[in-house]
Short mmCIF file of C-alpha atoms in Angstrom, two decimals:
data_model
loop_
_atom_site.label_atom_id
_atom_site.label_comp_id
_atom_site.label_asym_id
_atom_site.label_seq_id
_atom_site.Cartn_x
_atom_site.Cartn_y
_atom_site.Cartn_z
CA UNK A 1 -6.59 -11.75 4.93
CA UNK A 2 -3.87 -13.20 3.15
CA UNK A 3 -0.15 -12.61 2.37
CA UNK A 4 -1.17 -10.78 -0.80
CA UNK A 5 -3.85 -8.94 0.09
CA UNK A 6 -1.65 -6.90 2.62
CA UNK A 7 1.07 -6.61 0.52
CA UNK A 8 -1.87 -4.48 -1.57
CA UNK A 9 -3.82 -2.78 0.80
CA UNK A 10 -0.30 -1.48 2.10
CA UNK A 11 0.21 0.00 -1.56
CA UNK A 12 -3.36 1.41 -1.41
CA UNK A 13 -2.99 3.06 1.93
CA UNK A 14 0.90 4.26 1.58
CA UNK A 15 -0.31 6.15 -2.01
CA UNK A 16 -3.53 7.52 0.22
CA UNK A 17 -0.98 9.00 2.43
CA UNK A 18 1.51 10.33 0.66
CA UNK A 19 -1.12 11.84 -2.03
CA UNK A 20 -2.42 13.65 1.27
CA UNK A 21 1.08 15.99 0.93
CA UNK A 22 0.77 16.02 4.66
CA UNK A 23 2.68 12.62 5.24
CA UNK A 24 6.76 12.62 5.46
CA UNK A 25 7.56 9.61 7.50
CA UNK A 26 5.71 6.21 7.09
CA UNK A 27 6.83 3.73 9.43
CA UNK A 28 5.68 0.27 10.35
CA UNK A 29 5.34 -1.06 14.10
CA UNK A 30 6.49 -4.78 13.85
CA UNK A 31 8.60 -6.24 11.17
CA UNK A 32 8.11 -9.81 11.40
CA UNK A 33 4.52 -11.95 12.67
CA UNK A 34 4.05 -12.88 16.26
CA UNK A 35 4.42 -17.12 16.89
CA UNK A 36 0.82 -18.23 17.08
CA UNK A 37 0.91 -18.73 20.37
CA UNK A 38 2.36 -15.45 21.23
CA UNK A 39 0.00 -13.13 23.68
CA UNK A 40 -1.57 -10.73 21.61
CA UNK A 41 -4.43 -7.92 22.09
CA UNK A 42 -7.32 -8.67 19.61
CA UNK A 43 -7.51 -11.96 17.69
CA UNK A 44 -5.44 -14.75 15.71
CA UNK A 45 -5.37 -12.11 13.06
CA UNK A 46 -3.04 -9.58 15.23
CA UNK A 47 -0.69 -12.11 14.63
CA UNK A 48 -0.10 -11.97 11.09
CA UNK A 49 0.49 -8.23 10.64
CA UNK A 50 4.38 -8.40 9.75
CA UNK A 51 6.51 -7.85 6.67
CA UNK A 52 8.25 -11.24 7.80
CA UNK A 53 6.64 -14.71 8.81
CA UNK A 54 8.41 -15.43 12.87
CA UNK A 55 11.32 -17.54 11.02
CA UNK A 56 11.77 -13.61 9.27
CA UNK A 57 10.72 -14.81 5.93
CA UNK A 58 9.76 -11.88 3.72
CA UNK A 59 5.98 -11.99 2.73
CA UNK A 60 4.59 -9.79 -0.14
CA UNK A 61 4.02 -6.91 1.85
CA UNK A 62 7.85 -6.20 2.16
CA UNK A 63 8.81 -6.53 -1.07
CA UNK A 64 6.02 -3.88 -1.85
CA UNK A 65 6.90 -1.71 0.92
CA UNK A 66 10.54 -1.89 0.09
CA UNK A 67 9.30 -1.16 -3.72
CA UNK A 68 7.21 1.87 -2.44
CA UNK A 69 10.32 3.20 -0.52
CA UNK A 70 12.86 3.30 -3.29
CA UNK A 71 9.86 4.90 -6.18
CA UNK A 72 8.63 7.34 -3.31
CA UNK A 73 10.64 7.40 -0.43
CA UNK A 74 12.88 10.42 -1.42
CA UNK A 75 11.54 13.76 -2.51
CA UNK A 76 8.57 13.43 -4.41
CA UNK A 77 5.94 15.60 -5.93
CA UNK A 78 1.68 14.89 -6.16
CA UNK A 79 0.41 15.74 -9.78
CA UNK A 80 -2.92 14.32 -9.17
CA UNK A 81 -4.21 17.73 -10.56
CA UNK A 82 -2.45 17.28 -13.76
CA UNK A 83 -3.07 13.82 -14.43
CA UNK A 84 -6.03 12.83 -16.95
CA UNK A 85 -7.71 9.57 -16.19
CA UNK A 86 -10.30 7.98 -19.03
CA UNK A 87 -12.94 6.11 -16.59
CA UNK A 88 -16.02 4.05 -17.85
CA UNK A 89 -19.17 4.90 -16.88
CA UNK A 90 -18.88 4.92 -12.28
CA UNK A 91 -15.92 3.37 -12.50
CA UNK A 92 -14.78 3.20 -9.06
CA UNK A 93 -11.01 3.15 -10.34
CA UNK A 94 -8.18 5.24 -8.01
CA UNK A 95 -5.22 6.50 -9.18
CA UNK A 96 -2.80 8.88 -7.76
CA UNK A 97 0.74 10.36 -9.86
CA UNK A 98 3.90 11.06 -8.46
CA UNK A 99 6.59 13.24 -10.17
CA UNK A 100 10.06 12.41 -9.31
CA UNK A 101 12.92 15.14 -9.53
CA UNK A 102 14.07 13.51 -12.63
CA UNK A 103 11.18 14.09 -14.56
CA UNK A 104 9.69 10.44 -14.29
CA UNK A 105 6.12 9.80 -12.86
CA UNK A 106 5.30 7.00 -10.60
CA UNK A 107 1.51 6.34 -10.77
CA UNK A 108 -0.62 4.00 -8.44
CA UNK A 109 -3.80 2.49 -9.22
CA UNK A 110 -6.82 0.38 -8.20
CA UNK A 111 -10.22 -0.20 -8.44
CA UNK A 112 -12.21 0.53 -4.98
CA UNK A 113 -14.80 -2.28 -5.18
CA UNK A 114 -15.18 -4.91 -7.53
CA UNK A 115 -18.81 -5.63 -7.94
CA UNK A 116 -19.74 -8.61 -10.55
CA UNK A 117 -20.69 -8.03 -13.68
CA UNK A 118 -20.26 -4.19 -13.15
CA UNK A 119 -17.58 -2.62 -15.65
CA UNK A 120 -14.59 -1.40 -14.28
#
């Protein structure tokens, strides 16, 4: 997995859980990667699950986390059931809407799978 590919399943799994309305608090256990050569349960992989590299620079996933936390880290409402998405055909497409107290609407998308040649 690389840097971005966190950074975007972390979008795709913080909008999963807040669009449950049964999540308040989402934390994360370990800011920065482990040194390679740091003891770790699991493999090389467990090493690389920060929001910082071990010299605490910021990868991708922070700046989306910290992006996620300032659209929907206050109070927040799901509108799924008033939002109107146009798919084509089995699109596997995944959206979720979020109405702020102000009136705006943060929305989140992303297609599931991306299959070859299939339409999205």
């Amino acid at each position: 997995h690389t840097p971005a590919y966190q950074a975007a399943h972390l979008t795709k799994a913080m909008a999963l859980m807040l669009a449950t309305g049964q999540v308040d608090t989402i934390a994360w256990y370990e800011l920065r990667d482990l040194p390679m050569t740091a003891e770790r349960i699991g493999d090389v992989n467990n090493n690389k699950l920060g929001l910082l590299t071990p010299d605490l620079a910021a990868k991708p996933g922070l700046r989306a986390f910290l992006a996620l936390r300032r659209l929907l880290g206050g109070p927040h409402r799901l509108i799924d059931d008033q939002l109107i998405v146009g798919r084509r055909g089995s699109s596997d497409a995944h959206v979720h809407a979020f109405e702020l107290p102000d009136g705006r609407v943060v929305a989140i998308a992303w297609l599931q799978t991306l299959t070859p040649g299939k339409r999205q």
